[in-house]
PDB file of C-alpha atoms in Angstrom:
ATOM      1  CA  UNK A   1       0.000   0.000   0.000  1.00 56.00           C
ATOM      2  CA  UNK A   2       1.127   3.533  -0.603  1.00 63.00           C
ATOM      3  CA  UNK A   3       0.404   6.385   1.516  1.00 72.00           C
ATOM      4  CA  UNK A   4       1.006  10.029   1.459  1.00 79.00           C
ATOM      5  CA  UNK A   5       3.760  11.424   2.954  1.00 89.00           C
ATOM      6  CA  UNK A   6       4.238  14.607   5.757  1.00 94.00           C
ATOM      7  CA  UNK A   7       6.347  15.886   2.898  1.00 94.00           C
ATOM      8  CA  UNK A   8       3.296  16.117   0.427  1.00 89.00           C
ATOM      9  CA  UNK A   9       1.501  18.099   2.834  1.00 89.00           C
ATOM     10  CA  UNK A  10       3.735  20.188   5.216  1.00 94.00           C
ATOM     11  CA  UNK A  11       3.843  23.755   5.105  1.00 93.00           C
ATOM     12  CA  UNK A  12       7.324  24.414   4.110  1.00 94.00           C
ATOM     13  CA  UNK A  13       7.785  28.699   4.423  1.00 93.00           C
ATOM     14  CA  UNK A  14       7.899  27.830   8.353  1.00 96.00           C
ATOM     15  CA  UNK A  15       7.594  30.960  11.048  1.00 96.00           C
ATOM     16  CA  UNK A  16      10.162  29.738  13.360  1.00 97.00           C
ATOM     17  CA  UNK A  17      11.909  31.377  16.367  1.00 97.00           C
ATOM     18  CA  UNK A  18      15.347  31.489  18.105  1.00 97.00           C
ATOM     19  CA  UNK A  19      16.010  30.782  21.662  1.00 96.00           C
ATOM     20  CA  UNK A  20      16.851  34.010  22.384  1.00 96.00           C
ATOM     21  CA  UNK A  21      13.569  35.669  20.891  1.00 96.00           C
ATOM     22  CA  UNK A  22      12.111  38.177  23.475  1.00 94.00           C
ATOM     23  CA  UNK A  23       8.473  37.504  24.693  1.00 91.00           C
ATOM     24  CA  UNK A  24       7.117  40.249  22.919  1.00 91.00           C
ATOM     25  CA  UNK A  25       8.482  39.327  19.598  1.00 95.00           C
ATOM     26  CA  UNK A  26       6.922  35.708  19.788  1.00 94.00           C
ATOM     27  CA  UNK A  27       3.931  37.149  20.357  1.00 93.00           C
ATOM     28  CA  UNK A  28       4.270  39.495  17.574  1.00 95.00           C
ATOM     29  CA  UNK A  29       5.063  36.525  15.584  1.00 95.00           C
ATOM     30  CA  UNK A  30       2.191  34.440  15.940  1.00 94.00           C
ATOM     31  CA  UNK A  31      -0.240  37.469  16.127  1.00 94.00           C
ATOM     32  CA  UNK A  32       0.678  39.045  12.310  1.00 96.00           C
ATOM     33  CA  UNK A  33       0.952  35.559  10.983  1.00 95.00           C
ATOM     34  CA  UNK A  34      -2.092  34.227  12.373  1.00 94.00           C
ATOM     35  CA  UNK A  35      -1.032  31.185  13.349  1.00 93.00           C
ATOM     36  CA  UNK A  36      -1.065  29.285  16.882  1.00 91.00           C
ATOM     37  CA  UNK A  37       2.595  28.086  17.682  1.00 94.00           C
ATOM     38  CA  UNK A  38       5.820  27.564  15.775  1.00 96.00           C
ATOM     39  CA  UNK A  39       9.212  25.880  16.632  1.00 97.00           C
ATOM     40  CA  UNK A  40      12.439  27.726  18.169  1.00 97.00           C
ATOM     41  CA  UNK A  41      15.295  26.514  16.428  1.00 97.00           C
ATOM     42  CA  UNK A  42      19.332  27.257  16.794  1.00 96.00           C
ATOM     43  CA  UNK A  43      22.082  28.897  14.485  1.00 96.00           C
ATOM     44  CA  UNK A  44      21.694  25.827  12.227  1.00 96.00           C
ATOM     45  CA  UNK A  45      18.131  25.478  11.905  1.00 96.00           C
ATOM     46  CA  UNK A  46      17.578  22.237  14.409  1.00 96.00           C
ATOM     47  CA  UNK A  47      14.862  22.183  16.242  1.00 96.00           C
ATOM     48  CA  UNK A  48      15.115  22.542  19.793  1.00 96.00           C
ATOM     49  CA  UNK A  49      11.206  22.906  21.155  1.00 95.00           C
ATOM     50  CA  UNK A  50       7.879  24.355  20.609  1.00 96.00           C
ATOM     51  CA  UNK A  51       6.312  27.287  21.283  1.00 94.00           C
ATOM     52  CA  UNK A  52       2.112  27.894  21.340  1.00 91.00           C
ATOM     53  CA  UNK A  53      -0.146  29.981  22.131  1.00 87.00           C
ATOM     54  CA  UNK A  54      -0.860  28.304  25.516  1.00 86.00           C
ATOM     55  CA  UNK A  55       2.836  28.454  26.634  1.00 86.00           C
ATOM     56  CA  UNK A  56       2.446  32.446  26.502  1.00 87.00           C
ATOM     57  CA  UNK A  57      -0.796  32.787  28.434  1.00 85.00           C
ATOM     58  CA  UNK A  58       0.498  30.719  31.078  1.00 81.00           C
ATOM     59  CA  UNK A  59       3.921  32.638  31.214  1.00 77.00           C
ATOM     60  CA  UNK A  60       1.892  35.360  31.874  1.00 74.00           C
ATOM     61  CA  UNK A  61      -0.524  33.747  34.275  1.00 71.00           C
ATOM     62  CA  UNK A  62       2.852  32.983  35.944  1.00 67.00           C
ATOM     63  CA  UNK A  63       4.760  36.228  36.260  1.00 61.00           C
ATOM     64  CA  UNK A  64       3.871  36.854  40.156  1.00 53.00           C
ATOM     65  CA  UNK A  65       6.905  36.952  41.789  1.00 55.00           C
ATOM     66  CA  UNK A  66       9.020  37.003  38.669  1.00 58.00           C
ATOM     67  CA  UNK A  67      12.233  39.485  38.253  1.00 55.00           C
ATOM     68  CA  UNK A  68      10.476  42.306  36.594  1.00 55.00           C
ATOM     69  CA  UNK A  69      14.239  43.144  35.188  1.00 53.00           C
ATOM     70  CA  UNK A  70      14.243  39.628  33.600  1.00 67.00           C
ATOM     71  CA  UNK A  71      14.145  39.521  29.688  1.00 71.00           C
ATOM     72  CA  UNK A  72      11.706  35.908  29.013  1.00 87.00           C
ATOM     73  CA  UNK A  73      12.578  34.533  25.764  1.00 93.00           C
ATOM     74  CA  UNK A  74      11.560  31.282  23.597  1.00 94.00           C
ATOM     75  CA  UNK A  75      13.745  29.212  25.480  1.00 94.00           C
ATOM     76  CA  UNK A  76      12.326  29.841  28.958  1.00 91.00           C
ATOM     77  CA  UNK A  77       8.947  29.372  27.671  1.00 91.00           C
ATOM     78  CA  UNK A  78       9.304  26.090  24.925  1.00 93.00           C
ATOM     79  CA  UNK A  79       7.912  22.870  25.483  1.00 92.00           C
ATOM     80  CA  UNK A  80      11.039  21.313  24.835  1.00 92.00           C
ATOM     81  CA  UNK A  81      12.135  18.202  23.683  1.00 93.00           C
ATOM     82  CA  UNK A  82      10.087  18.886  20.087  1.00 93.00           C
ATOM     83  CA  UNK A  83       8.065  15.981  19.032  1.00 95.00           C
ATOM     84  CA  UNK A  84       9.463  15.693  15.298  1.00 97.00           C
ATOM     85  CA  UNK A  85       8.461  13.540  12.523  1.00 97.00           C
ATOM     86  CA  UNK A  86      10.587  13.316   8.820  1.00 97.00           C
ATOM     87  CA  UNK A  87       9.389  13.847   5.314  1.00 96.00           C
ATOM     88  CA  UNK A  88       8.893  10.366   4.295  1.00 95.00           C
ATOM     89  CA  UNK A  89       6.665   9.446   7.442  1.00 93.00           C
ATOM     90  CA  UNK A  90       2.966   8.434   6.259  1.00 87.00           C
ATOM     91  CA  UNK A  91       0.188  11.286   6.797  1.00 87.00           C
ATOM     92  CA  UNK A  92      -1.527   8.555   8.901  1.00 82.00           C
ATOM     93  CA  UNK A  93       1.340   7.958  11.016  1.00 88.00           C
ATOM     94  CA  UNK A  94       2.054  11.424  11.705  1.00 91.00           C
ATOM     95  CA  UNK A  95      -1.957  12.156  12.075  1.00 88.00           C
ATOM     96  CA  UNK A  96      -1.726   8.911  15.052  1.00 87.00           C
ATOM     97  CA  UNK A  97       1.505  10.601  16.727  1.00 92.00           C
ATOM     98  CA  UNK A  98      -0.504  14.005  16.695  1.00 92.00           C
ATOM     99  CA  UNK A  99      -3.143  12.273  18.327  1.00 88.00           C
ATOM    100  CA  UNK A 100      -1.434  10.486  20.914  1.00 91.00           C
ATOM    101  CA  UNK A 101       0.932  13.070  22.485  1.00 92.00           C
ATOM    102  CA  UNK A 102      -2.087  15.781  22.039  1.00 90.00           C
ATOM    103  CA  UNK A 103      -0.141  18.357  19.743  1.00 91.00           C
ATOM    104  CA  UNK A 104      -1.739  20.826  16.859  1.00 90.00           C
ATOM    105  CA  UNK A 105       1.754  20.487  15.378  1.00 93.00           C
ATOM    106  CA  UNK A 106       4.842  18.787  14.584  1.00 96.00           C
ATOM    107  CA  UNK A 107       8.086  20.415  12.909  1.00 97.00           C
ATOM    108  CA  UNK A 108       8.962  18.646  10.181  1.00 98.00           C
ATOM    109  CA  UNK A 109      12.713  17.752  10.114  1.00 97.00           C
ATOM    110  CA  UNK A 110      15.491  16.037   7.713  1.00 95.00           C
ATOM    111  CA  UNK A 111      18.107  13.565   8.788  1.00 93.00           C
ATOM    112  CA  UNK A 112      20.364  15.887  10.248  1.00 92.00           C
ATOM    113  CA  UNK A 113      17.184  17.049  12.423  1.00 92.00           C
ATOM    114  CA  UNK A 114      17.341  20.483  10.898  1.00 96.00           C
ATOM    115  CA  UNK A 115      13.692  22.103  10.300  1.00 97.00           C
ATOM    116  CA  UNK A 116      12.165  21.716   6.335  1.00 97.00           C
ATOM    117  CA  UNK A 117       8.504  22.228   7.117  1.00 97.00           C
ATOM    118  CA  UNK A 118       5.765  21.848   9.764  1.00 97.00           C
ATOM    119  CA  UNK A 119       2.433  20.088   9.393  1.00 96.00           C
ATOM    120  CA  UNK A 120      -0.400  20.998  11.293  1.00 92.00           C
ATOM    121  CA  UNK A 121      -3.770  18.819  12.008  1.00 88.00           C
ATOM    122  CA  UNK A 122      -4.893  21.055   9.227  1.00 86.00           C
ATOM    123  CA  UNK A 123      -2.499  20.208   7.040  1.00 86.00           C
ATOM    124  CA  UNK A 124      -2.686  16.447   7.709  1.00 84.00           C
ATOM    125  CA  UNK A 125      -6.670  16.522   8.391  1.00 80.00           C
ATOM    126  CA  UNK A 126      -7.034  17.972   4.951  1.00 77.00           C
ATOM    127  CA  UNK A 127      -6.736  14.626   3.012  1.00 73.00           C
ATOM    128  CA  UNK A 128      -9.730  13.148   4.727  1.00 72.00           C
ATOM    129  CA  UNK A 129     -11.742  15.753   3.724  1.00 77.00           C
ATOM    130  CA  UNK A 130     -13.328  14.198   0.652  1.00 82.00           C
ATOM    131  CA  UNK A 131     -16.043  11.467   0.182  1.00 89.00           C
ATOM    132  CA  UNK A 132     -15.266   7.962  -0.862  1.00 92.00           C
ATOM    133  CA  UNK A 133     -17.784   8.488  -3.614  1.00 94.00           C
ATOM    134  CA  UNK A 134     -15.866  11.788  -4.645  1.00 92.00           C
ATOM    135  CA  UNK A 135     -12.781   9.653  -4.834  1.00 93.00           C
ATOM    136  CA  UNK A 136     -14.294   6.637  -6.787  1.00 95.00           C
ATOM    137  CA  UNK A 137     -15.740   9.365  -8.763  1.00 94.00           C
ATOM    138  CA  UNK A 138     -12.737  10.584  -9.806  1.00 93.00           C
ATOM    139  CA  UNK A 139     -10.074   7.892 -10.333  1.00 95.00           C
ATOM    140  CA  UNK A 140     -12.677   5.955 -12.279  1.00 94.00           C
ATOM    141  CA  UNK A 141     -13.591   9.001 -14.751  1.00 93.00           C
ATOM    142  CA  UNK A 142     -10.294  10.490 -14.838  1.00 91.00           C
ATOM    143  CA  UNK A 143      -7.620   8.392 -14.241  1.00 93.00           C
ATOM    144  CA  UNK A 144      -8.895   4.961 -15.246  1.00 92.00           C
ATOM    145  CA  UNK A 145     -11.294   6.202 -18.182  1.00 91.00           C
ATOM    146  CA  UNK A 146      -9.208   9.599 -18.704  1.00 91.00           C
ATOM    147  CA  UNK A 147      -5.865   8.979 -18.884  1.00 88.00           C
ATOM    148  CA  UNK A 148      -5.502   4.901 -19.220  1.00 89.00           C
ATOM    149  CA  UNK A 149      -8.259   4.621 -21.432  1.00 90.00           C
ATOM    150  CA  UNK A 150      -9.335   1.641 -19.514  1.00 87.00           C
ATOM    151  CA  UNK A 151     -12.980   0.038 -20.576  1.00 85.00           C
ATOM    152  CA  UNK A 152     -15.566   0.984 -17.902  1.00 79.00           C
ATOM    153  CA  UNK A 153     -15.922  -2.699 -16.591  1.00 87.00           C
ATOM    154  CA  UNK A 154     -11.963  -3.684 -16.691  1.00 91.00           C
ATOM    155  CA  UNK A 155     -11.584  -2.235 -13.329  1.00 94.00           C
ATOM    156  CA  UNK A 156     -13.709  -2.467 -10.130  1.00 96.00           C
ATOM    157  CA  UNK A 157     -12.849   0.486  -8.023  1.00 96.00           C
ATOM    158  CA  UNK A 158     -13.615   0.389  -3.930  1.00 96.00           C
ATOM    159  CA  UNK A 159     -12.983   3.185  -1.841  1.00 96.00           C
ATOM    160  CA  UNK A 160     -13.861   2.617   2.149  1.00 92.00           C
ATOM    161  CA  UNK A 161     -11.876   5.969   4.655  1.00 86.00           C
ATOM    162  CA  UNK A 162      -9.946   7.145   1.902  1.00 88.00           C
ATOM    163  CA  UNK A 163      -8.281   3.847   1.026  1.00 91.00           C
ATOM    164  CA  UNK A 164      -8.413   3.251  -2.697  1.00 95.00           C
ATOM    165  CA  UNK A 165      -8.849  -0.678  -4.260  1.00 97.00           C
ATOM    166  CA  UNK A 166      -8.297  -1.409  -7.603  1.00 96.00           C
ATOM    167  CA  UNK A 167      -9.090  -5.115  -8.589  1.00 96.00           C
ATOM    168  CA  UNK A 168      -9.324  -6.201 -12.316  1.00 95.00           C
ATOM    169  CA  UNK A 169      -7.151  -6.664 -15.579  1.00 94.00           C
ATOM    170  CA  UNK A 170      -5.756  -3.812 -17.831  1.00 93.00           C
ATOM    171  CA  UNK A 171      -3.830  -4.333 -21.150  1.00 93.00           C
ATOM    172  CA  UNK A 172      -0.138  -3.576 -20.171  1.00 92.00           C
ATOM    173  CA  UNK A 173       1.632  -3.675 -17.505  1.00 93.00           C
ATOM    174  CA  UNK A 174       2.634   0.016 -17.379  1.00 94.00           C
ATOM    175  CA  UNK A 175      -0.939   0.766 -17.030  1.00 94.00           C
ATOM    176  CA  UNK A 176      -1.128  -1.016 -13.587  1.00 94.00           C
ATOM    177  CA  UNK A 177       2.014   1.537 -12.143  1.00 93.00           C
ATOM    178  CA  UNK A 178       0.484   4.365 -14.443  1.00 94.00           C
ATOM    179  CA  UNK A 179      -2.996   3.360 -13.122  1.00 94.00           C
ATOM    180  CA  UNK A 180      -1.279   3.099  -8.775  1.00 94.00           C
ATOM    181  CA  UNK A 181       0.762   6.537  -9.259  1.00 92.00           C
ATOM    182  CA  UNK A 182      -2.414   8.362 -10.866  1.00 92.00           C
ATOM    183  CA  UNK A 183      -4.258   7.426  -7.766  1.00 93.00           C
ATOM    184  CA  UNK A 184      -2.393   7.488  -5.104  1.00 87.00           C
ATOM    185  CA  UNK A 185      -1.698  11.600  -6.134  1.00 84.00           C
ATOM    186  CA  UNK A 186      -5.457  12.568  -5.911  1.00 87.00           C
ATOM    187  CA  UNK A 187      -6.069  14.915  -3.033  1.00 78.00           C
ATOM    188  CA  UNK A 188      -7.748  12.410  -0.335  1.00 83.00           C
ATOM    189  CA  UNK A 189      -6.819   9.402  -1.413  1.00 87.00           C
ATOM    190  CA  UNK A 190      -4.398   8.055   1.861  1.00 82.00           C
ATOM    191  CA  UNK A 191      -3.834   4.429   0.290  1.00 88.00           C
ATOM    192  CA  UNK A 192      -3.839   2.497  -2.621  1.00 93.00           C
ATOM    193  CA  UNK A 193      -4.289  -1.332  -2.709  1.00 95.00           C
ATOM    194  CA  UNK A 194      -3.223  -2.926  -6.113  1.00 96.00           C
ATOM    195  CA  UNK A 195      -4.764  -6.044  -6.793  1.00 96.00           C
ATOM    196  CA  UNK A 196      -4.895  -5.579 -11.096  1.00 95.00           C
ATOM    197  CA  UNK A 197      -3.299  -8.111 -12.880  1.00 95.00           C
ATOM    198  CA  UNK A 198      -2.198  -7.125 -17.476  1.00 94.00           C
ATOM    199  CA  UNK A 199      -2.568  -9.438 -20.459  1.00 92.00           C
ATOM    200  CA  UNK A 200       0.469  -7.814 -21.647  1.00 91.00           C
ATOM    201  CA  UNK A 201       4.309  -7.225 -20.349  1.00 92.00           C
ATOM    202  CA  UNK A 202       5.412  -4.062 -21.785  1.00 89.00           C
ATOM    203  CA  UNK A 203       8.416  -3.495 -19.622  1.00 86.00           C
ATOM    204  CA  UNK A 204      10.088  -7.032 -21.403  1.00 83.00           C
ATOM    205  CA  UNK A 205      11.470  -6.433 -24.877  1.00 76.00           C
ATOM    206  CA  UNK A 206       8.791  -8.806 -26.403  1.00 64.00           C
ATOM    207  CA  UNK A 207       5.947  -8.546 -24.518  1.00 54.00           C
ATOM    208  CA  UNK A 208       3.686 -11.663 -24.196  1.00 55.00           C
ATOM    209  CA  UNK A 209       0.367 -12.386 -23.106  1.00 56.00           C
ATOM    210  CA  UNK A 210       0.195 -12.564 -19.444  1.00 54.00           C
ATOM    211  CA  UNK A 211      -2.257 -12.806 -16.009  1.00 52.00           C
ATOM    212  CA  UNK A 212       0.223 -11.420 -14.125  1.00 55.00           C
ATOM    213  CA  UNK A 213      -0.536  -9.253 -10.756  1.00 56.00           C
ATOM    214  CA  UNK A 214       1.695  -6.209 -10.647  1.00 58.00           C
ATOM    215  CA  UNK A 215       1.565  -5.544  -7.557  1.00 54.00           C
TER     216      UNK A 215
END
């Protein structure tokens, strides 16, 4: 099965801010960019914690007995380690890590841990937004009839949560991958299951007649 990745769906122009960013400045931050948190990272862009809207009111619900002299800066007020997830990571990974340590987001970071994007619940919610029927809709009309040419009873196409099924026989076998990559790129779809078998090896130098599953 093939799912979408955080990569397809982060935000990648990401509002970040440095440990030493004053209170005032975070808040400015979040305020002109409308958004609710965003990650404090160092001098080379890893992430060292994360910074929301909630961490600021209760800073501030907090500053009885405080040094009024005292500058407070990202760092004192970060939830810090940063729960992190990579590129490649499935959305519905990601969405069940969200979920189970009770963030709205998670920086999205390369090998080296260094910050490339961020994905919200938005961001990651968004996929699930459309019907099944919307989705069976479309990859039978447009990628099946569309752009494989496929006859309208060669494939059998299920969709149940987002999860696409295609089950029957095409010519070639190019159409199968063509047919799997079409899909899996529709906004919505979160999974493909290939169960179509082709009549016809086109990826051998003489192709013969086959009932071969290309899965």
């Amino acid at each position: 099965m093939t799912f979408r990745t955080v990569g397809q769906v982060m935000t990648c122009e990401v509002v970040h801010a440095r440990p030493e960013t004053p209170f005032k400045e975070v808040v400015r931050l979040l305020v002109d960019h409308r958004i609710s948190g965003l990650p404090v990272v160092d001098d080379d862009d890893k992430v060292l914690g994360v910074l929301s809207g909630t961490d600021l009111v209760r800073a501030q619900a907090n500053r009885a007995g405080r040094d009024p002299g005292l500058v407070v800066t990202a760092a004192d007020l970060m939830t810090s380690p940063a729960i992190t997830v990579h590129p490649e990571q499935s959305v519905p990974d990601a969405a069940r890590l969200m979920e189970r340590r009770g963030v709205e987001r998670l920086p999205v970071v390369d090998e080296e841990d260094r910050l490339v994007g961020i994905a919200t619940r938005r961001d990651l919610l968004r996929v699930f937004l459309r019907t099944d029927d919307d989705l069976r809709r479309q990859v039978t009309e447009d990628v099946l009839a569309g752009a494989l040419g496929a006859a309208a009873d060669a494939v059998v196409v299920l969709v149940r949560d987002g999860v696409v099924t295609l089950d029957g026989r095409v010519d070639r076998r190019s159409q199968v991958t063509e047919a799997v990559h079409r899909t899996w790129r529709l906004e919505g779809v979160v999974g493909v299951l290939n169960a179509l078998t082709f009549r016809f090896d086109d990826f051998l130098p003489h192709a013969t007649p086959a009932a071969t599953s290309a899965r």
